[in-house]
Every structure is written in structure tokens, then in C-alpha cells.
XYZ file of C-alpha atoms in Angstrom:
396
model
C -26.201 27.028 -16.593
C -23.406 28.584 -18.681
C -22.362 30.848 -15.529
C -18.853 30.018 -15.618
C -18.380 30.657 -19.562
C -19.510 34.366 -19.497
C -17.010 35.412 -16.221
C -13.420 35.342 -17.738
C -12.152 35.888 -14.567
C -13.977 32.831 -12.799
C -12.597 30.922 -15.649
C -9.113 31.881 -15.658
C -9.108 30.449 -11.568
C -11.125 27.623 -11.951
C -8.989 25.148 -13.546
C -5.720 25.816 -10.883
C -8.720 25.211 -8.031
C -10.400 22.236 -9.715
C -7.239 20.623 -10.546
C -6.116 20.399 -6.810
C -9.282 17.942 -6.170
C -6.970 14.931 -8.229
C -4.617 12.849 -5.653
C -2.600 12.042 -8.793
C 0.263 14.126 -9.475
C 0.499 17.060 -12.701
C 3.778 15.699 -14.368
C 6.290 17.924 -15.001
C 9.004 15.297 -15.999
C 9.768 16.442 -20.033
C 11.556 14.851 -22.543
C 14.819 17.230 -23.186
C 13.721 17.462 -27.233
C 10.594 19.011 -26.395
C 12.044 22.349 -27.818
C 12.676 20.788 -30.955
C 9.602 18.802 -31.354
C 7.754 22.142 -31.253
C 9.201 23.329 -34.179
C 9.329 20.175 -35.907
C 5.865 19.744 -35.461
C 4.890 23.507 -36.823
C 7.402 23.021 -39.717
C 5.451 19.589 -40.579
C 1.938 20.975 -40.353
C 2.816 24.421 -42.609
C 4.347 21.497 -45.281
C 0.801 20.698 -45.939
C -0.605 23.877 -45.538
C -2.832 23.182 -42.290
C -2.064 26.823 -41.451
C -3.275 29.705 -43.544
C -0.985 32.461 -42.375
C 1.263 33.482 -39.296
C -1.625 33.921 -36.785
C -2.756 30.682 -37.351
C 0.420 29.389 -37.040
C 0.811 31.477 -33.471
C -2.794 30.327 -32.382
C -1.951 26.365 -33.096
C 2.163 27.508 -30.505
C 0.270 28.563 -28.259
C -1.612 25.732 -27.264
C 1.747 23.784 -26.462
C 1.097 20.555 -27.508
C 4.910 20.036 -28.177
C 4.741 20.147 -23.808
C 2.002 17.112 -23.904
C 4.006 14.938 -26.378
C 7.316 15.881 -24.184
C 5.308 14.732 -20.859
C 3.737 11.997 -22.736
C 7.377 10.211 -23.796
C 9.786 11.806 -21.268
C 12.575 9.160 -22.167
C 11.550 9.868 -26.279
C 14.318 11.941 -27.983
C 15.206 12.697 -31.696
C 13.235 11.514 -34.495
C 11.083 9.503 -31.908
C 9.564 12.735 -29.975
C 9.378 14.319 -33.638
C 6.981 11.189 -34.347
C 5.105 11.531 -31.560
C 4.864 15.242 -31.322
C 3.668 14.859 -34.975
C 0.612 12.285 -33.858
C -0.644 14.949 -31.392
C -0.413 17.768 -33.203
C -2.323 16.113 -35.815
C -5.161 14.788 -33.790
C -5.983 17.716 -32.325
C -5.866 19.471 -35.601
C -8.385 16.355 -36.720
C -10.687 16.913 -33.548
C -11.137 20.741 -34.400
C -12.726 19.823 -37.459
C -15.971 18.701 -35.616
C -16.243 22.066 -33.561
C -18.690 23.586 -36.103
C -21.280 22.670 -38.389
C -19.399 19.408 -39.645
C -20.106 17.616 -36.005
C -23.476 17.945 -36.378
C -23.703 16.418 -39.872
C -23.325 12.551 -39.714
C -23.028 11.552 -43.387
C -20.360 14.168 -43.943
C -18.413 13.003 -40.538
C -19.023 9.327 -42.048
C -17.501 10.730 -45.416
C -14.393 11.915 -43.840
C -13.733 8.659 -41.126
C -13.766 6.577 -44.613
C -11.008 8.908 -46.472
C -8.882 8.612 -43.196
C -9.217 4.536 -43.194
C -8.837 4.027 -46.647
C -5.126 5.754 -45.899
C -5.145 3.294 -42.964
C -5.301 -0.078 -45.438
C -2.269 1.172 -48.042
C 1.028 0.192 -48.237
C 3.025 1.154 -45.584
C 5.980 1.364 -47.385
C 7.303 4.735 -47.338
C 6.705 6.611 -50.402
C 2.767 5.209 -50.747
C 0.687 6.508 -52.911
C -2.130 9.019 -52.975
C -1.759 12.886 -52.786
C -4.367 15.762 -54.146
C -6.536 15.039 -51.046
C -5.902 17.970 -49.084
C -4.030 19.089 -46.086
C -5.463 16.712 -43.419
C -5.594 13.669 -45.897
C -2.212 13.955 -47.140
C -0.672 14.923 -43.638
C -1.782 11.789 -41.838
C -0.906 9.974 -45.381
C 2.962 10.951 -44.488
C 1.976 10.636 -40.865
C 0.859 6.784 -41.275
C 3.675 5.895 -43.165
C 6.270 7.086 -41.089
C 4.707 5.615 -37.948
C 4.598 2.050 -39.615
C 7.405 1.636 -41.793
C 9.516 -1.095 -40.447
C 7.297 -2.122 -37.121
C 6.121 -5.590 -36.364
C 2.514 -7.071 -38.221
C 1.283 -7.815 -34.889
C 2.071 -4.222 -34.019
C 0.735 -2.645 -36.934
C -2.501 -4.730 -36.314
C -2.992 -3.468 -32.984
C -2.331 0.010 -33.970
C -4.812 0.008 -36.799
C -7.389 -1.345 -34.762
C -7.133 1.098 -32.184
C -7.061 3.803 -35.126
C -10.172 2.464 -36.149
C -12.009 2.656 -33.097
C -10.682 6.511 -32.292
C -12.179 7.121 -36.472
C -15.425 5.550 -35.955
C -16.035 7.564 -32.575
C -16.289 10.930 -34.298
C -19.561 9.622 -36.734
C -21.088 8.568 -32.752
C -20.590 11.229 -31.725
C -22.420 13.140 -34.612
C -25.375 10.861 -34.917
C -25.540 11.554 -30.890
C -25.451 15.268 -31.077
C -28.271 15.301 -33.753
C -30.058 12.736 -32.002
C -30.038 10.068 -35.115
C -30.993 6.351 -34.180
C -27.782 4.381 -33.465
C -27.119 0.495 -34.586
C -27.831 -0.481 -30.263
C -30.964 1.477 -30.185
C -29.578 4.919 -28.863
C -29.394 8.295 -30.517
C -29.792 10.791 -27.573
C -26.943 12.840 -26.258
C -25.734 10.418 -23.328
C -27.746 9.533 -20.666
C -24.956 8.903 -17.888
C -21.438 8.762 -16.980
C -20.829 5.145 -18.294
C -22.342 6.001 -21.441
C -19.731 9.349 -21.805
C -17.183 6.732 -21.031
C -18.437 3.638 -23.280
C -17.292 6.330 -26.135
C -15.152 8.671 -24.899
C -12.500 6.209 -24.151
C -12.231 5.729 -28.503
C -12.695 9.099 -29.058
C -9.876 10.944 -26.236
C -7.283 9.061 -28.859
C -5.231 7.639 -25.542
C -4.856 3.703 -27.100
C -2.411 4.592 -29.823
C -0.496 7.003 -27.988
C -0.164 4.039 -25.676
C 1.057 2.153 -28.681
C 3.933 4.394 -29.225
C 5.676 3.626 -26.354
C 6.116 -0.008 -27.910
C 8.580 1.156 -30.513
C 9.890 4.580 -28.491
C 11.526 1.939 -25.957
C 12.615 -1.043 -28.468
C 9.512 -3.816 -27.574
C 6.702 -5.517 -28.932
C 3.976 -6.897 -26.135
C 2.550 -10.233 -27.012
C -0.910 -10.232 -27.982
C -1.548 -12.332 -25.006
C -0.389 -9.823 -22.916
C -1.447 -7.162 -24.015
C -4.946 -7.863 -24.301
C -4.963 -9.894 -20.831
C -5.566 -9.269 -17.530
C -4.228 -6.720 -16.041
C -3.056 -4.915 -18.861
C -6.327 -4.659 -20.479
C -7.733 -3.268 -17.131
C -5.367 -0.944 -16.854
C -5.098 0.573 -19.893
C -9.086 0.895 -19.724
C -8.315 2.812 -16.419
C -6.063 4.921 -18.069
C -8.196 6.307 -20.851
C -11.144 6.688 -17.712
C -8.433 8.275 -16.129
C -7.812 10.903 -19.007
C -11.351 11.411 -20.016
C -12.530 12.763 -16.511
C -9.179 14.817 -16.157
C -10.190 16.165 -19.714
C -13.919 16.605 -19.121
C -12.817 19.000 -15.864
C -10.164 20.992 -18.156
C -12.406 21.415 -20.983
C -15.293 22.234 -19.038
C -16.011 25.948 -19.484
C -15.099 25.803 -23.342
C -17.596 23.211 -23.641
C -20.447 24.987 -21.691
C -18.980 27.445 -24.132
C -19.925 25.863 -27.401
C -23.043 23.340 -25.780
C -21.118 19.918 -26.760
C -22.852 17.272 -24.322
C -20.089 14.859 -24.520
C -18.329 15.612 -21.507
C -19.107 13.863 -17.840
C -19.367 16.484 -15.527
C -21.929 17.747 -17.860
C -24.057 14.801 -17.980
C -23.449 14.369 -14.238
C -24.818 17.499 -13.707
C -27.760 16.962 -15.238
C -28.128 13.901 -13.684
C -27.518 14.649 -10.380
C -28.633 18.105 -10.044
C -26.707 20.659 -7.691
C -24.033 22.889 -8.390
C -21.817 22.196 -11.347
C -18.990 21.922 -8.529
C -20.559 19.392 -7.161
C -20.375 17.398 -10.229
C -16.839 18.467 -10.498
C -15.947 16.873 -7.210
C -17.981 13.768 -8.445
C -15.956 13.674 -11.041
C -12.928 14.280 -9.509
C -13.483 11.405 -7.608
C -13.839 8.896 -10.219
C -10.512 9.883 -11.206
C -9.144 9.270 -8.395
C -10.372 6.149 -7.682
C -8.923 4.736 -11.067
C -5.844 6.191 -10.813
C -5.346 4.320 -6.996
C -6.240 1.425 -8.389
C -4.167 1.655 -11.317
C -1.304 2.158 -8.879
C -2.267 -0.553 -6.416
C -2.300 -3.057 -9.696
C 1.045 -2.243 -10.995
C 2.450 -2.670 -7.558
C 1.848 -6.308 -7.922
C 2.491 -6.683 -11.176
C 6.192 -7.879 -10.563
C 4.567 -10.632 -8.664
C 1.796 -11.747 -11.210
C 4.536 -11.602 -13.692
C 6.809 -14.202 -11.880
C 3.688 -16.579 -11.806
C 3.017 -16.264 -15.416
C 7.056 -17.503 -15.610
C 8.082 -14.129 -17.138
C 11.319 -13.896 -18.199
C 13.117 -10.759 -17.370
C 13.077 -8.983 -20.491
C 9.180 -9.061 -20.529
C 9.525 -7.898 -17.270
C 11.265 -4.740 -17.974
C 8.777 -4.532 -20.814
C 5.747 -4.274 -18.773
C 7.412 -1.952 -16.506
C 7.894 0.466 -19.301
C 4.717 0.066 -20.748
C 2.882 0.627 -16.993
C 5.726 4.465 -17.063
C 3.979 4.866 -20.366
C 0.535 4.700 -19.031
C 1.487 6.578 -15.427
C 3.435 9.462 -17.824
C 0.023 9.595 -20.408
C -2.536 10.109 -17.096
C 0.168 12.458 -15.227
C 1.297 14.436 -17.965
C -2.217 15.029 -19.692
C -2.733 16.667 -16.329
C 0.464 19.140 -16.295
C -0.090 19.961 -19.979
C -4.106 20.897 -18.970
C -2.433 23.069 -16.696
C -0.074 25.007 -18.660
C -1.873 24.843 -22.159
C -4.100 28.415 -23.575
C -6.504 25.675 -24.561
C -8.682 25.097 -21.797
C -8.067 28.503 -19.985
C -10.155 31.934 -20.560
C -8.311 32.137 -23.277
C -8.797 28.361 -25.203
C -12.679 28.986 -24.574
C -12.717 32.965 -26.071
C -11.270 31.325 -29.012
C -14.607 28.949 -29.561
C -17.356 31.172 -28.234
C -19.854 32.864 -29.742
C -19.732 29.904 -33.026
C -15.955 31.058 -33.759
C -13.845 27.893 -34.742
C -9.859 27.738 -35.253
C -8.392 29.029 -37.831
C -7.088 25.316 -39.508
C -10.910 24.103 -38.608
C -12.010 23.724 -42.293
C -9.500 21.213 -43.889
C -11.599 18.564 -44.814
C -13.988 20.466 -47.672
C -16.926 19.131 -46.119
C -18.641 22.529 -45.963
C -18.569 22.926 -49.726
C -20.248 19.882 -49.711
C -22.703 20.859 -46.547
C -23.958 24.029 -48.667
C -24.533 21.770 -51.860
C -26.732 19.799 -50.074
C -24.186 16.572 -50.423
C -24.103 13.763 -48.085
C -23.095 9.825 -47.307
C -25.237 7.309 -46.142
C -23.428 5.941 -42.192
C -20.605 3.279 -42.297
C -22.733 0.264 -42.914
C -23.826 -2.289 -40.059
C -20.695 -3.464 -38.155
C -18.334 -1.337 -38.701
C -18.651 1.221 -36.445
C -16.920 1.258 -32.803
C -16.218 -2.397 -31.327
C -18.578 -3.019 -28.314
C -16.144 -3.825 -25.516
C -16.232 -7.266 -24.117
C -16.026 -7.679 -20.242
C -11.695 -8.095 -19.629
C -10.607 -11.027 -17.936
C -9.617 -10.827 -14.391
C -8.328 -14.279 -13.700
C -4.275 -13.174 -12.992
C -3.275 -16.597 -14.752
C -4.782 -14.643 -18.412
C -1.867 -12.086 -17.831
C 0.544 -14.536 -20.410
């Protein structure tokens, strides 16, 4: 079973071969601050001591998530790309915090999602208060602020929200990898593709990158819109899109370290067969959301004239539909070029090693004391998705 993680050499070709199954395109198109939102980013993170010393720092460079924010938000520059370069540093600095011990421990992973939301319901004003907390509490204290200052409530709203649902993913995610009973009745690892999907499109963090592109080009959505047919759809198709372009990059590092929430993992188990035939499988889902994404905003220009758009909402959509084409495209040229999911991304977590800024939170003092939280109460956990509207009068 874990074949491919003990031949570096099979490793380091798999990904260029794998990655020629998707008909979408690896995006090369980068914003022309990239360069500067790398260093921004590294200067930001070392301000609240995320990094312990210079090979940390090198470790975090070379993963080159400066080149996913700049294919992300090709048309960002300035303080914008800063912003966002900021956002995805920090999440995957968050998401390495569940590599070891601490994703296997529920109440502890529930412990930590309620530090981060408490910082999600202060003042946004900048200057808020709070401090002491640590490195990853206090960065995404500054982070929050900054992102929010200034933007519209019914922005902010939808932002938080999607926050929320990325948070609460991470305590799923535990409970499912120590097989706890969930609020719906489950508690095994998941038992098929649409389950992977039903949580990894909170926990792959795609929604409020998504929202960025709101203030990066100068527009709010409307509610209606937003949440209507078919921007709902599409944005759904987006994160699917992501997610299996993801599960195929990570693939070796997660045989690597056993995680079970990846789709060609559970399709492989399911299915049976070569773990490139699960691949292609995969491969294909991709594909088929991604030509369906495209066939959708083809007519969009036309569903928009029926709703009586005006033409500034149409050049609103259209940016927000580059947004989502740049987010599937570019997570795909970044997988490419990143150490992260190559022989050397899954070196760097074998054998129970974790990053270097992997213990931020404090949670294993509190692990070896024997400390823990009782789960977010009933409710508040990850919103069960209602079935979108696909009436094309619901798009205004």
C-alpha cells in the first residue's frame, strides 16, 4: 500500500505524470508583486515568531506559497497581494498544526477552533484588543483585522461564515480520524468520495480566498447572487475542483503520514485496483467539474441579461467567475512547482517528523497534562449544505 512513499524516485515523477491526466490548464499567469509578497509574507510571520530560527524560515520559502497567492490574484498588486499572500501563508501554517498528535485529539482541536472564533467576533477596528496568546492567535488577530477594516457588513458576514465553516472542519476531521461518534451518526474515517467531499470542501479553505477577490477588484456581490444559482454551483465546483487536484498532489505525503482524508485514498479502498487507477478516477471527476464549470460561465452573460443585470454587475460576475477559473488553475501550477508535495514535501513528514512552526498552539503541554475540552456543543459545528437552486431565474 505505501509503495509509492518509500521510492523517492517514483515520487519525484509521479506528480509531472499524474498531473497531465487534468484537461484544465496549470496557470502560470502571476501577479507582478509576487516577489514582494514573498518577503512580506516571511517578514509578517517572523513578527510573531512563527519561525524559530533561519532553517525554519528557509523550510516555510521553499514551499512558495508567495507563487499560489500570485496565481491566485494575478490582477492583485501592492498591499492587496501582501493581504492575500498573508491569508495563505497563514493557513497553511494553521493546517500544519494537525499533522501530529494534536489531529488526533478532538477536545484539544475543539480548544483551539474556539480561540480562533472568539478573534473572529471582536471589533474589527484596527488596533483590537487581545495579545499574550501566542504566535498563531495573535497573527490571525492582526490578520483579521486588516482583512476587515473598512469592508461592507454584508461582506464581513459572508466572510465570517465561511471562516467558520473552514474552523469547525479541523475538530471533524479529528473526531473522524479517532473514530469518535459525530452529531449525524458517523465517526469512521470516510466511507466514500462524497463523504471526502461533504468536508473537504470547508476544510481546503477555497470559500474565503474566493471572498478576496470581492474587495481585490472594488465589488460587493449581492447576497442574492451570490448564494443563487449558478454562483452557488459553481463555486461548489470549484472547491470539488481543488480538493481532487489536491488529493492527487498530496498523495504520496499522505500515504506518507496515513491521513485518510484524501479521495484517491478512499477510492482506492473502495474500488480496489491499482492506486493509479484511482488516480485516473479521480482525475476524472476533476475534469468533469471543471467542463462544466466552463460550459456554465459561458452562458452566464445570457442568464445575466434575463435577470435584467445592469452592466456593472455584469463585469462583477465576470471577475468573480476569473477569480474562481485563476483559484482551480493556479492551485494546479503552484502543485507543480511547490517542494511541498514532491519527494521532498513528503521526506519532510515521514517517519512522525512535523514542520518546524508545527507546535504554535501549546496544545501539547496540555496533551501531556492530561487536559482536554468537551466538542463545540450541538449545532455549531460545520453547516450541512442544503441542495442549491438550479432554477436560472434564482441567479438575482
Amino acid at each position: 500500500m505505501h509503495t509509492h512513499a518509500s521510492r523517492p524516485h517514483a515520487r519525484q515523477s509521479a506528480l509531472p505524470r499524474r498531473a497531465a491526466l487534468f484537461d484544465f490548464p496549470a496557470s502560470a499567469d502571476l501577479s507582478p508583486d509576487t516577489g514582494a509578497a514573498r518577503q512580506h509574507t516571511i517578514q509578517w510571520l517572523s513578527r510573531f515568531r512563527v519561525f524559530e530560527n533561519h532553517a525554519s524560515v528557509e523550510e516555510y520559502d521553499a514551499l512558495r506559497f508567495d507563487v499560489l497567492t500570485g496565481l491566485f490574484y494575478p490582477r492583485a498588486t501592492g498591499a492587496d497581494l501582501n493581504l492575500g499572500s498573508d491569508l495563505v501563508g497563514w493557513y497553511f501554517v494553521f493546517d500544519d498544526q494537525f499533522d501530529g498528535e494534536l489531529g488526533c485529539r478532538p477536545e484539544e482541536v475543539a480548544r483551539l477552533v474556539a480561540d480562533v472564533i472568539r478573534i473572529t467576533e471582536e471589533d474589527t477596528a484596527p488596533g483590537g484588543t487581545g495579545g499574550g496568546e501566542g504566535p498563531l492567535l495573535e497573527s490571525f488577530r492582526d490578520l483579521w483585522h486588516r482583512i476587515n477594516s473598512g469592508r461592507p457588513r454584508v461582506w464581513r458576514d459572508r466572510f465570517r461564515h465561511h471562516w467558520l465553516e473552514y474552523l469547525h472542519s479541523y475538530h471533524r476531521e479529528a473526531l473522524e480520524r479517532t473514530g469518535a461518534p459525530l452529531a449525524d451518526g458517523g465517526g469512521d474515517a470516510p466511507r466514500s468520495v462524497e463523504d471526502v467531499l461533504a468536508l473537504r470542501r470547508h476544510s481546503i479553505g477555497v470559500q474565503p480566498c474566493l471572498d478576496l477577490n470581492e474587495p481585490f477588484g472594488g465589488y460587493t456581490l449581492p447576497s442574492a447572487l451570490h448564494g443563487g444559482f449558478p454562483l452557488a454551483r459553481m463555486r461548489e465546483a470549484t472547491d470539488d475542483v481543488v480538493v481532487f487536484t489536491n488529493d492527487i498532489a498530496s498523495l504520496d505525503k499522505e500515504l506518507a503520514v496515513g491521513d485518510v482524508h484524501n479521495s484517491v485514498i478512499v477510492q482506492w479502498k473502495l474500488a480496489g485496483g491499482g492506486v493509479e487507477d484511482a488516480v485516473r478516477h479521480i482525475a476524472g471527476l476533476a475534469n468533469a467539474r471543471y467542463g462544466w464549470f466552463e460550459e456554465t460561465a459561458a452562458r452566464l452573460p445570457e442568464l445575466l441579461a434575463e435577470a435584467g443585470a445592469d452592466p456593472g454587475t455584469h463585469r462583477a460576475v465576470g471577475r468573480y467567475v476569473d477569480g474562481m477559473r485563476h483559484v482551480m488553475t493556479g492551485n494546479l501550477g503552484w502543485s507543480l512547482r511547490t517542494a511541498r508535495y514532491d519527494e521532498r514535501g513528503t521526506e519532510a513528514v515521514s517517519g512522525g517528523r512535523e514542520r518546524p512552526w508545527a507546535r504554535l498552539t501549546g496544545a501539547e503541554d496540555l496533551i501531556r497534562a492530561g487536559r482536554g475540552a468537551p466538542p463545540p456543543p450541538p449545532g455549531s459545528g460545520p453547516d450541512t449544505r442544503q441542495p442549491m437552486p438550479s432554477e436560472p431565474s434564482q441567479l438575482a
